[in-house]
GROMACS .gro file of C-alpha atoms in nm:
model
  449
    1VAL     CA    1  -5.685  -9.889   8.841
    2LYS     CA    2  -5.718  -9.499   8.907
    3LEU     CA    3  -5.801  -9.396   9.255
    4ASN     CA    4  -6.073  -9.130   9.271
    5THR     CA    5  -5.982  -8.913   9.542
    6ASP     CA    6  -6.240  -8.623   9.478
    7CYS     CA    7  -6.435  -8.736   9.776
    8LEU     CA    8  -6.172  -8.851  10.002
    9THR     CA    9  -6.167  -8.551  10.238
   10GLU     CA   10  -6.293  -8.510  10.589
   11THR     CA   11  -6.431  -8.165  10.500
   12HIS     CA   12  -6.770  -8.306  10.463
   13ARG     CA   13  -7.028  -8.192  10.729
   14ILE     CA   14  -7.335  -8.345  10.905
   15GLU     CA   15  -7.646  -8.129  10.904
   16MET     CA   16  -7.774  -8.133  11.258
   17HIS     CA   17  -8.107  -8.327  11.266
   18GLY     CA   18  -8.121  -8.452  11.617
   19ASP     CA   19  -8.034  -8.808  11.740
   20GLN     CA   20  -8.406  -8.902  11.752
   21ALA     CA   21  -8.501  -8.767  11.408
   22SER     CA   22  -8.559  -9.105  11.246
   23SER     CA   23  -8.663  -9.293  11.548
   24SER     CA   24  -9.027  -9.304  11.461
   25SER     CA   25  -9.236  -9.323  11.139
   26GLY     CA   26  -9.390  -8.968  11.225
   27GLY     CA   27  -9.051  -8.783  11.260
   28ARG     CA   28  -8.811  -8.659  11.010
   29LYS     CA   29  -8.570  -8.916  10.881
   30GLY     CA   30  -8.198  -8.835  10.940
   31ARG     CA   31  -8.085  -8.573  10.671
   32LEU     CA   32  -7.728  -8.575  10.577
   33ASP     CA   33  -7.541  -8.326  10.329
   34HIS     CA   34  -7.491  -8.475  10.001
   35ASN     CA   35  -7.108  -8.479  10.023
   36VAL     CA   36  -7.137  -8.697  10.340
   37LEU     CA   37  -7.311  -8.980  10.151
   38ALA     CA   38  -7.088  -8.911   9.856
   39TYR     CA   39  -6.760  -8.952  10.065
   40TYR     CA   40  -6.867  -9.289  10.227
   41ARG     CA   41  -6.996  -9.428   9.886
   42GLU     CA   42  -6.659  -9.349   9.717
   43THR     CA   43  -6.468  -9.475  10.014
   44LEU     CA   44  -6.640  -9.811   9.971
   45ARG     CA   45  -6.587  -9.828   9.596
   46ASN     CA   46  -6.209  -9.731   9.628
   47LEU     CA   47  -6.169  -9.978   9.899
   48ASP     CA   48  -6.321 -10.247   9.666
   49GLU     CA   49  -6.075 -10.145   9.392
   50MET     CA   50  -5.786 -10.171   9.635
   51ARG     CA   51  -5.845 -10.521   9.703
   52SER     CA   52  -5.766 -10.601   9.345
   53PRO     CA   53  -5.432 -10.782   9.279
   54SER     CA   54  -5.348 -10.515   9.035
   55TRP     CA   55  -5.345 -10.248   9.311
   56GLY     CA   56  -4.989 -10.147   9.380
   57ASN     CA   57  -4.965 -10.062   9.742
   58PRO     CA   58  -5.164 -10.273   9.981
   59ASP     CA   59  -5.102 -10.014  10.269
   60ASP     CA   60  -5.352  -9.785  10.082
   61TYR     CA   61  -5.635 -10.009  10.184
   62GLU     CA   62  -5.560 -10.000  10.540
   63GLN     CA   63  -5.500  -9.629  10.546
   64LEU     CA   64  -5.821  -9.538  10.356
   65LEU     CA   65  -6.013  -9.777  10.602
   66SER     CA   66  -5.866  -9.610  10.901
   67THR     CA   67  -5.954  -9.273  10.778
   68ALA     CA   68  -6.314  -9.383  10.717
   69PHE     CA   69  -6.352  -9.505  11.076
   70ASP     CA   70  -6.191  -9.180  11.207
   71SER     CA   71  -6.487  -9.015  11.043
   72LEU     CA   72  -6.727  -9.259  11.189
   73ALA     CA   73  -6.573  -9.211  11.525
   74ARG     CA   74  -6.724  -8.861  11.511
   75GLU     CA   75  -7.040  -8.899  11.315
   76GLY     CA   76  -7.124  -9.265  11.306
   77ARG     CA   77  -7.454  -9.222  11.484
   78GLN     CA   78  -7.593  -8.944  11.252
   79LEU     CA   79  -7.481  -9.147  10.957
   80ALA     CA   80  -7.663  -9.465  11.094
   81GLN     CA   81  -7.981  -9.278  11.154
   82ASN     CA   82  -8.006  -9.211  10.759
   83GLN     CA   83  -8.156  -9.472  10.558
   84THR     CA   84  -7.873  -9.466  10.287
   85GLY     CA   85  -7.609  -9.395  10.531
   86SER     CA   86  -7.704  -9.690  10.749
   87ARG     CA   87  -7.639  -9.931  10.464
   88LEU     CA   88  -7.303  -9.766  10.396
   89ALA     CA   89  -7.221  -9.798  10.767
   90GLU     CA   90  -7.309 -10.159  10.758
   91SER     CA   91  -7.087 -10.213  10.461
   92LEU     CA   92  -6.781 -10.054  10.631
   93ILE     CA   93  -6.855 -10.240  10.957
   94ASN     CA   94  -6.814 -10.580  10.772
   95LEU     CA   95  -6.462 -10.473  10.678
   96ALA     CA   96  -6.362 -10.351  11.028
   97ASP     CA   97  -6.128 -10.514  11.280
   98TRP     CA   98  -6.192 -10.457  11.655
   99PRO     CA   99  -6.000 -10.147  11.711
  100ARG     CA  100  -6.188  -9.973  11.421
  101LEU     CA  101  -6.527 -10.115  11.543
  102ALA     CA  102  -6.455  -9.994  11.901
  103ARG     CA  103  -6.420  -9.629  11.768
  104LEU     CA  104  -6.758  -9.657  11.606
  105LEU     CA  105  -6.919  -9.820  11.910
  106ASN     CA  106  -6.773  -9.551  12.144
  107ASN     CA  107  -6.970  -9.294  11.936
  108PHE     CA  108  -7.287  -9.495  11.971
  109ALA     CA  109  -7.214  -9.532  12.347
  110ALA     CA  110  -7.239  -9.158  12.390
  111ASN     CA  111  -7.622  -9.195  12.344
  112TRP     CA  112  -7.726  -9.556  12.328
  113PRO     CA  113  -8.113  -9.476  12.309
  114ALA     CA  114  -8.049  -9.289  11.978
  115VAL     CA  115  -7.918  -9.597  11.827
  116VAL     CA  116  -8.102  -9.890  11.986
  117GLY     CA  117  -8.469  -9.755  11.912
  118ASP     CA  118  -8.385  -9.584  11.573
  119ARG     CA  119  -8.553  -9.692  11.260
  120PHE     CA  120  -8.233  -9.727  11.065
  121ALA     CA  121  -7.956  -9.720  11.337
  122HIS     CA  122  -8.068 -10.025  11.518
  123ARG     CA  123  -7.986 -10.216  11.204
  124VAL     CA  124  -7.619 -10.087  11.211
  125LEU     CA  125  -7.577 -10.177  11.569
  126GLN     CA  126  -7.702 -10.531  11.498
  127THR     CA  127  -7.454 -10.564  11.216
  128ALA     CA  128  -7.173 -10.442  11.468
  129ILE     CA  129  -7.257 -10.717  11.706
  130ARG     CA  130  -7.256 -10.983  11.446
  131ARG     CA  131  -6.924 -10.848  11.319
  132TYR     CA  132  -6.777 -10.851  11.671
  133LEU     CA  133  -6.886 -11.217  11.728
  134THR     CA  134  -6.730 -11.303  11.387
  135LEU     CA  135  -6.407 -11.133  11.490
  136ARG     CA  136  -6.399 -11.322  11.812
  137LEU     CA  137  -6.478 -11.654  11.645
  138GLU     CA  138  -6.171 -11.582  11.422
  139GLY     CA  139  -5.958 -11.499  11.716
  140ARG     CA  140  -5.950 -11.126  11.636
  141GLY     CA  141  -6.208 -10.992  11.883
  142GLU     CA  142  -5.937 -10.810  12.112
  143ALA     CA  143  -5.652 -10.772  11.853
  144ASP     CA  144  -5.450 -10.462  11.949
  145ALA     CA  145  -5.721 -10.352  12.182
  146ALA     CA  146  -5.472 -10.254  12.447
  147GLY     CA  147  -5.305 -10.010  12.226
  148SER     CA  148  -5.599  -9.853  12.035
  149ALA     CA  149  -5.713  -9.618  12.306
  150ASP     CA  150  -5.665  -9.250  12.237
  151ASP     CA  151  -5.827  -8.904  12.252
  152ASP     CA  152  -5.899  -8.700  11.935
  153GLY     CA  153  -6.075  -8.404  12.098
  154ALA     CA  154  -6.450  -8.361  12.096
  155VAL     CA  155  -6.735  -8.291  11.864
  156ASP     CA  156  -7.053  -8.123  11.979
  157GLY     CA  157  -6.918  -8.145  12.340
  158GLU     CA  158  -6.873  -8.523  12.324
  159PRO     CA  159  -6.547  -8.672  12.425
  160LEU     CA  160  -6.384  -8.902  12.148
  161SER     CA  161  -6.173  -9.106  12.379
  162VAL     CA  162  -6.180  -9.469  12.285
  163GLU     CA  163  -6.281  -9.753  12.529
  164SER     CA  164  -6.118 -10.040  12.360
  165ASP     CA  165  -6.183 -10.320  12.613
  166PRO     CA  166  -6.468 -10.527  12.486
  167SER     CA  167  -6.615 -10.625  12.820
  168ARG     CA  168  -6.631 -10.252  12.942
  169LEU     CA  169  -6.748 -10.112  12.607
  170TRP     CA  170  -7.024 -10.379  12.562
  171GLY     CA  171  -7.076 -10.348  12.932
  172THR     CA  172  -7.219 -10.006  12.903
  173PHE     CA  173  -7.448 -10.147  12.623
  174ALA     CA  174  -7.564 -10.443  12.838
  175ALA     CA  175  -7.648 -10.212  13.136
  176HIS     CA  176  -7.855 -10.001  12.911
  177MET     CA  177  -8.042 -10.289  12.770
  178ARG     CA  178  -8.096 -10.438  13.104
  179LEU     CA  179  -8.244 -10.108  13.245
  180HIS     CA  180  -8.467 -10.059  12.954
  181TYR     CA  181  -8.585 -10.430  12.891
  182PRO     CA  182  -8.965 -10.353  12.957
  183GLU     CA  183  -9.008 -10.081  12.719
  184TYR     CA  184  -8.762 -10.225  12.463
  185LEU     CA  185  -8.935 -10.583  12.453
  186GLU     CA  186  -9.231 -10.417  12.257
  187HIS     CA  187  -9.057 -10.150  12.073
  188PRO     CA  188  -9.094 -10.186  11.697
  189TYR     CA  189  -8.726 -10.136  11.652
  190ALA     CA  190  -8.552 -10.186  11.986
  191CYS     CA  191  -8.685 -10.538  12.007
  192HIS     CA  192  -8.451 -10.644  11.721
  193THR     CA  193  -8.165 -10.490  11.920
  194LEU     CA  194  -8.289 -10.685  12.229
  195ARG     CA  195  -8.240 -11.025  12.024
  196SER     CA  196  -7.893 -10.922  11.917
  197TYR     CA  197  -7.815 -10.834  12.278
  198LEU     CA  198  -7.908 -11.185  12.383
  199LEU     CA  199  -7.689 -11.337  12.112
  200LEU     CA  200  -7.400 -11.093  12.214
  201ILE     CA  201  -7.403 -11.202  12.601
  202GLY     CA  202  -7.465 -11.572  12.512
  203GLY     CA  203  -7.183 -11.574  12.238
  204VAL     CA  204  -7.404 -11.708  11.982
  205LEU     CA  205  -7.349 -11.658  11.619
  206VAL     CA  206  -7.663 -11.749  11.417
  207SER     CA  207  -7.701 -11.834  11.056
  208ALA     CA  208  -7.839 -11.537  10.876
  209ASN     CA  209  -8.129 -11.537  10.641
  210PRO     CA  210  -7.985 -11.673  10.317
  211THR     CA  211  -8.211 -11.450  10.103
  212ALA     CA  212  -8.100 -11.132  10.287
  213PRO     CA  213  -7.808 -10.911  10.157
  214SER     CA  214  -7.458 -11.025  10.281
  215GLY     CA  215  -7.394 -10.875  10.612
  216SER     CA  216  -7.733 -10.747  10.678
  217SER     CA  217  -7.884 -10.748  11.029
  218PHE     CA  218  -8.113 -11.004  11.182
  219ASN     CA  219  -8.478 -11.033  11.102
  220LYS     CA  220  -8.775 -11.264  11.208
  221HIS     CA  221  -8.683 -11.513  10.924
  222ASP     CA  222  -8.338 -11.564  11.032
  223SER     CA  223  -8.250 -11.923  11.137
  224TYR     CA  224  -8.257 -11.970  11.515
  225ASP     CA  225  -8.190 -12.351  11.479
  226PRO     CA  226  -7.930 -12.483  11.733
  227SER     CA  227  -7.776 -12.681  11.441
  228SER     CA  228  -7.700 -12.384  11.229
  229SER     CA  229  -7.560 -12.172  11.521
  230VAL     CA  230  -7.204 -12.141  11.626
  231LEU     CA  231  -7.079 -12.082  11.990
  232VAL     CA  232  -6.814 -11.818  12.055
  233ASP     CA  233  -6.630 -11.893  12.362
  234PRO     CA  234  -6.598 -11.774  12.619
  235PRO     CA  235  -6.897 -11.556  12.654
  236LEU     CA  236  -6.831 -11.196  12.801
  237GLU     CA  237  -6.930 -11.105  13.153
  238PHE     CA  238  -7.050 -10.747  13.216
  239ASP     CA  239  -7.027 -10.564  13.551
  240GLY     CA  240  -6.947 -10.896  13.725
  241ILE     CA  241  -7.281 -11.040  13.615
  242SER     CA  242  -7.252 -11.397  13.501
  243LEU     CA  243  -7.439 -11.535  13.193
  244THR     CA  244  -7.651 -11.750  13.424
  245GLU     CA  245  -7.765 -11.462  13.631
  246GLU     CA  246  -7.830 -11.248  13.326
  247LEU     CA  247  -8.058 -11.512  13.147
  248ASP     CA  248  -8.234 -11.605  13.472
  249GLY     CA  249  -8.319 -11.233  13.512
  250LEU     CA  250  -8.452 -11.212  13.156
  251CYS     CA  251  -8.652 -11.553  13.185
  252SER     CA  252  -8.821 -11.435  13.506
  253ARG     CA  253  -8.907 -11.099  13.357
  254PHE     CA  254  -9.059 -11.244  13.060
  255LEU     CA  255  -9.264 -11.507  13.259
  256GLU     CA  256  -9.377 -11.230  13.481
  257ASN     CA  257  -9.604 -11.122  13.198
  258LYS     CA  258  -9.984 -11.220  13.249
  259HIS     CA  259 -10.029 -11.271  12.886
  260VAL     CA  260  -9.748 -11.497  12.773
  261LEU     CA  261  -9.925 -11.650  12.482
  262SER     CA  262 -10.005 -11.304  12.340
  263LEU     CA  263  -9.632 -11.230  12.340
  264ILE     CA  264  -9.570 -11.559  12.171
  265ASP     CA  265  -9.811 -11.466  11.899
  266SER     CA  266  -9.668 -11.127  11.840
  267GLU     CA  267  -9.431 -11.046  11.543
  268VAL     CA  268  -9.258 -10.817  11.796
  269THR     CA  269  -9.195 -11.031  12.109
  270GLY     CA  270  -9.224 -11.376  11.957
  271PRO     CA  271  -8.898 -11.385  11.794
  272PHE     CA  272  -8.720 -11.250  12.125
  273LEU     CA  273  -8.854 -11.561  12.308
  274GLN     CA  274  -8.721 -11.770  12.028
  275VAL     CA  275  -8.356 -11.633  12.067
  276LEU     CA  276  -8.390 -11.638  12.455
  277MET     CA  277  -8.466 -12.020  12.421
  278LEU     CA  278  -8.189 -12.067  12.180
  279VAL     CA  279  -7.912 -11.921  12.409
  280LEU     CA  280  -8.053 -12.110  12.691
  281LYS     CA  281  -8.059 -12.437  12.497
  282LEU     CA  282  -7.697 -12.382  12.380
  283ARG     CA  283  -7.542 -12.234  12.696
  284LEU     CA  284  -7.759 -12.348  12.996
  285PRO     CA  285  -7.932 -12.685  12.909
  286LYS     CA  286  -8.066 -12.746  13.261
  287ARG     CA  287  -8.185 -12.385  13.263
  288PHE     CA  288  -8.358 -12.437  12.927
  289ARG     CA  289  -8.554 -12.742  13.049
  290LYS     CA  290  -8.649 -12.549  13.371
  291PHE     CA  291  -8.776 -12.248  13.142
  292ILE     CA  292  -8.974 -12.478  12.919
  293LYS     CA  293  -9.150 -12.616  13.219
  294HIS     CA  294  -9.222 -12.268  13.347
  295LEU     CA  295  -9.336 -12.151  13.004
  296ASN     CA  296  -9.575 -12.442  12.973
  297LYS     CA  297  -9.708 -12.369  13.305
  298ALA     CA  298  -9.778 -12.008  13.209
  299SER     CA  299  -9.904 -12.088  12.867
  300GLY     CA  300 -10.011 -12.448  12.853
  301LEU     CA  301  -9.834 -12.501  12.526
  302LEU     CA  302  -9.755 -12.873  12.596
  303ASP     CA  303 -10.086 -12.958  12.746
  304ALA     CA  304 -10.374 -13.106  12.543
  305THR     CA  305 -10.634 -12.868  12.699
  306CYS     CA  306 -10.413 -12.565  12.602
  307LYS     CA  307 -10.646 -12.292  12.623
  308ILE     CA  308 -10.593 -11.953  12.811
  309GLU     CA  309 -10.746 -11.620  12.827
  310ALA     CA  310 -10.520 -11.350  12.685
  311LEU     CA  311 -10.607 -10.990  12.588
  312GLY     CA  312 -10.970 -11.099  12.550
  313GLU     CA  313 -10.891 -11.382  12.316
  314LYS     CA  314 -10.859 -11.754  12.342
  315TYR     CA  315 -10.514 -11.876  12.241
  316SER     CA  316 -10.437 -12.240  12.187
  317VAL     CA  317 -10.185 -12.453  11.990
  318PRO     CA  318 -10.407 -12.508  11.701
  319SER     CA  319 -10.473 -12.135  11.674
  320LEU     CA  320 -10.099 -12.061  11.695
  321LEU     CA  321 -10.037 -12.323  11.427
  322CYS     CA  322 -10.241 -12.110  11.192
  323SER     CA  323 -10.086 -11.796  11.282
  324SER     CA  324  -9.773 -11.695  11.084
  325THR     CA  325  -9.582 -11.564  11.388
  326GLY     CA  326  -9.718 -11.848  11.634
  327CYS     CA  327  -9.651 -12.104  11.375
  328TYR     CA  328  -9.289 -11.992  11.343
  329PHE     CA  329  -9.252 -11.998  11.715
  330LEU     CA  330  -9.387 -12.348  11.741
  331GLU     CA  331  -9.169 -12.456  11.452
  332GLN     CA  332  -8.842 -12.336  11.662
  333LEU     CA  333  -8.999 -12.481  11.974
  334VAL     CA  334  -9.032 -12.832  11.811
  335SER     CA  335  -8.651 -12.813  11.721
  336LEU     CA  336  -8.564 -12.745  12.083
  337LEU     CA  337  -8.784 -12.997  12.263
  338SER     CA  338  -8.657 -13.330  12.417
  339PRO     CA  339  -8.789 -13.657  12.247
  340LYS     CA  340  -9.026 -13.716  12.530
  341GLN     CA  341  -9.156 -13.353  12.494
  342LEU     CA  342  -9.193 -13.406  12.115
  343ARG     CA  343  -9.403 -13.708  12.159
  344LYS     CA  344  -9.622 -13.537  12.420
  345PHE     CA  345  -9.654 -13.233  12.162
  346ALA     CA  346  -9.739 -13.450  11.876
  347SER     CA  347  -9.992 -13.653  12.045
  348ALA     CA  348 -10.167 -13.357  12.212
  349HIS     CA  349 -10.161 -13.127  11.920
  350ILE     CA  350 -10.092 -13.299  11.590
  351ALA     CA  351 -10.243 -13.649  11.605
  352GLY     CA  352 -10.580 -13.666  11.415
  353LYS     CA  353 -10.527 -13.311  11.258
  354GLU     CA  354 -10.274 -13.407  11.007
  355ALA     CA  355 -10.494 -13.322  10.693
  356ALA     CA  356 -10.580 -12.975  10.816
  357LEU     CA  357 -10.225 -12.902  10.916
  358ALA     CA  358 -10.069 -13.031  10.614
  359LEU     CA  359 -10.303 -12.820  10.389
  360HIS     CA  360 -10.228 -12.500  10.590
  361PRO     CA  361  -9.950 -12.283  10.447
  362SER     CA  362  -9.801 -12.204  10.779
  363ALA     CA  363  -9.880 -12.520  10.994
  364ASN     CA  364  -9.718 -12.728  10.698
  365PHE     CA  365  -9.383 -12.601  10.818
  366VAL     CA  366  -9.442 -12.723  11.179
  367LEU     CA  367  -9.502 -13.083  11.038
  368GLN     CA  368  -9.191 -13.071  10.842
  369ARG     CA  369  -9.002 -12.959  11.148
  370LEU     CA  370  -9.163 -13.225  11.363
  371ALA     CA  371  -9.090 -13.488  11.086
  372THR     CA  372  -8.727 -13.402  11.076
  373ALA     CA  373  -8.670 -13.404  11.457
  374ASP     CA  374  -8.364 -13.586  11.572
  375PRO     CA  375  -8.482 -13.842  11.662
  376PRO     CA  376  -8.847 -13.817  11.517
  377PRO     CA  377  -9.114 -13.942  11.724
  378GLY     CA  378  -9.142 -14.283  11.551
  379ASP     CA  379  -9.505 -14.389  11.636
  380TRP     CA  380  -9.631 -14.058  11.530
  381LEU     CA  381  -9.426 -14.049  11.216
  382ALA     CA  382  -9.575 -14.380  11.100
  383LYS     CA  383  -9.933 -14.246  11.171
  384LEU     CA  384  -9.862 -13.921  10.973
  385VAL     CA  385  -9.748 -14.125  10.666
  386ALA     CA  386 -10.055 -14.342  10.705
  387SER     CA  387 -10.285 -14.029  10.731
  388ALA     CA  388 -10.113 -13.897  10.418
  389VAL     CA  389 -10.170 -14.190  10.183
  390GLY     CA  390 -10.447 -14.403  10.353
  391ASP     CA  391 -10.786 -14.479  10.272
  392SER     CA  392 -10.959 -14.435  10.618
  393PRO     CA  393 -11.199 -14.130  10.688
  394GLY     CA  394 -10.993 -13.796  10.716
  395ALA     CA  395 -10.699 -13.967  10.563
  396GLY     CA  396 -10.558 -13.929  10.204
  397TRP     CA  397 -10.470 -13.563  10.257
  398LEU     CA  398 -10.158 -13.572  10.047
  399SER     CA  399 -10.362 -13.579   9.691
  400GLU     CA  400 -10.535 -13.245   9.807
  401ALA     CA  401 -10.212 -13.100   9.948
  402MET     CA  402 -10.031 -13.161   9.617
  403ARG     CA  403 -10.327 -13.025   9.417
  404GLN     CA  404 -10.335 -12.693   9.626
  405SER     CA  405  -9.953 -12.639   9.654
  406PRO     CA  406  -9.737 -12.879   9.466
  407GLY     CA  407  -9.391 -12.727   9.546
  408ARG     CA  408  -9.438 -12.692   9.912
  409GLN     CA  409  -9.619 -13.027   9.957
  410GLN     CA  410  -9.361 -13.210   9.740
  411GLN     CA  411  -9.119 -13.076   9.997
  412LEU     CA  412  -9.305 -13.234  10.280
  413LEU     CA  413  -9.336 -13.576  10.095
  414VAL     CA  414  -8.956 -13.580  10.037
  415VAL     CA  415  -8.904 -13.513  10.403
  416LEU     CA  416  -9.143 -13.783  10.500
  417ALA     CA  417  -8.994 -14.032  10.258
  418ARG     CA  418  -8.633 -13.951  10.382
  419GLN     CA  419  -8.755 -13.980  10.757
  420CYS     CA  420  -8.902 -14.297  10.711
  421ARG     CA  421  -8.590 -14.448  10.583
  422ALA     CA  422  -8.383 -14.282  10.868
  423ALA     CA  423  -8.639 -14.328  11.178
  424GLN     CA  424  -8.469 -14.542  11.431
  425PRO     CA  425  -8.774 -14.623  11.629
  426LEU     CA  426  -8.933 -14.798  11.319
  427PRO     CA  427  -8.823 -15.145  11.211
  428GLN     CA  428  -8.631 -15.119  10.901
  429ASP     CA  429  -8.907 -15.336  10.693
  430GLU     CA  430  -9.173 -15.111  10.819
  431ALA     CA  431  -8.974 -14.802  10.730
  432ARG     CA  432  -8.920 -14.940  10.371
  433ARG     CA  433  -9.288 -15.027  10.327
  434LEU     CA  434  -9.391 -14.671  10.436
  435GLN     CA  435  -9.136 -14.509  10.208
  436ALA     CA  436  -9.258 -14.706   9.907
  437GLN     CA  437  -9.613 -14.638   9.995
  438LEU     CA  438  -9.531 -14.274   9.992
  439MET     CA  439  -9.356 -14.284   9.646
  440ARG     CA  440  -9.627 -14.481   9.485
  441LYS     CA  441  -9.876 -14.233   9.593
  442PHE     CA  442  -9.665 -13.947   9.474
  443ASP     CA  443  -9.619 -14.120   9.138
  444SER     CA  444 -10.007 -14.169   9.096
  445ILE     CA  445 -10.074 -13.813   9.178
  446ALA     CA  446  -9.793 -13.686   8.917
  447ALA     CA  447  -9.932 -13.912   8.657
  448SER     CA  448 -10.305 -13.805   8.709
  449SER     CA  449 -10.206 -13.426   8.701
   0.00000   0.00000   0.00000
């Protein structure tokens, strides 16, 4: 393997384009000299080659990676604000240990707003948070931290002294997010960073979207299911503020909004609430139950008469079920509710509407989530199966569902069949009867089509 060293130099330069140049669709995107992108692209290619068993000197890899992060310590923010540069930065972050990652974060800390709300840089910061949580999970979150602080001078008047203590470095980030929470909650880019901030303070590593590129940052399709999340212990404390105090403050500020349901149905704020509930559920179960009660009081989500005026529109659980964002929120809500709350939710909002919901492309997933709850609400599950294959008025929706969207509805059928067999509240003979009834219906539909 021949190492290409043409671009491995620190003589490349950043064109001054301003920290906020890419922070809005109307502004100029961060522009970089071609040599800058070529340097980082070539560095990543060479790092990949150095991982090969045929490479002679393993120290070359560590030396090159350190050199790359020396550059990021000076120009990481500008690189992150460039569309191509941000992807290169994310790739390097996924190779970093904590001392190297701390050097990049110190560059970000010199101007958090330029990163948090930037169109491209916010994704780089999210990847850095995920990388830090992964390192902590592996026991490497503070490795060599004590000996990594130094001072390499200054660039553009900014000191390059490296704060390597995670609680102090992330503490500056936490203080910034806490201060700007109201404006960031509905910001198109900063709202993503706000979710990652919640995961950071809660020490929760979520399962990434399996269809997204490896190492990419979070989006609204990520899994926020407790069963696919990992706790990183212990959670960090910032500025002497405990996790309980931090989450209590965020919950109170969210519930202060007069239009809670409009926030739930928003693609910007809805996912934030999902992450907030996840962290509460995993870290502070009692606080979570209390928050659900307050959320229900503010929105009426679990009440049968759930209707509330918000922004001139009437919101209800049925309307949320047929909204892509609202439906996703309800899908996550179902996974977090207690068995008693699940029965109440199903009775108030699902019973009698199974056919319409099963045929709806979004609401269908809420039915699947409700059917796979642990434990599922047994009486409702039996009624759902009966409505799918029965002959009574309004029943028999499975045939139409299979005709409209065979793939998705077949998945619902498999879920129902599996849950009929596993549902503890149902007698075993009843469970077997329902499962057989489902499969006979499926076979008849398949034969006729």
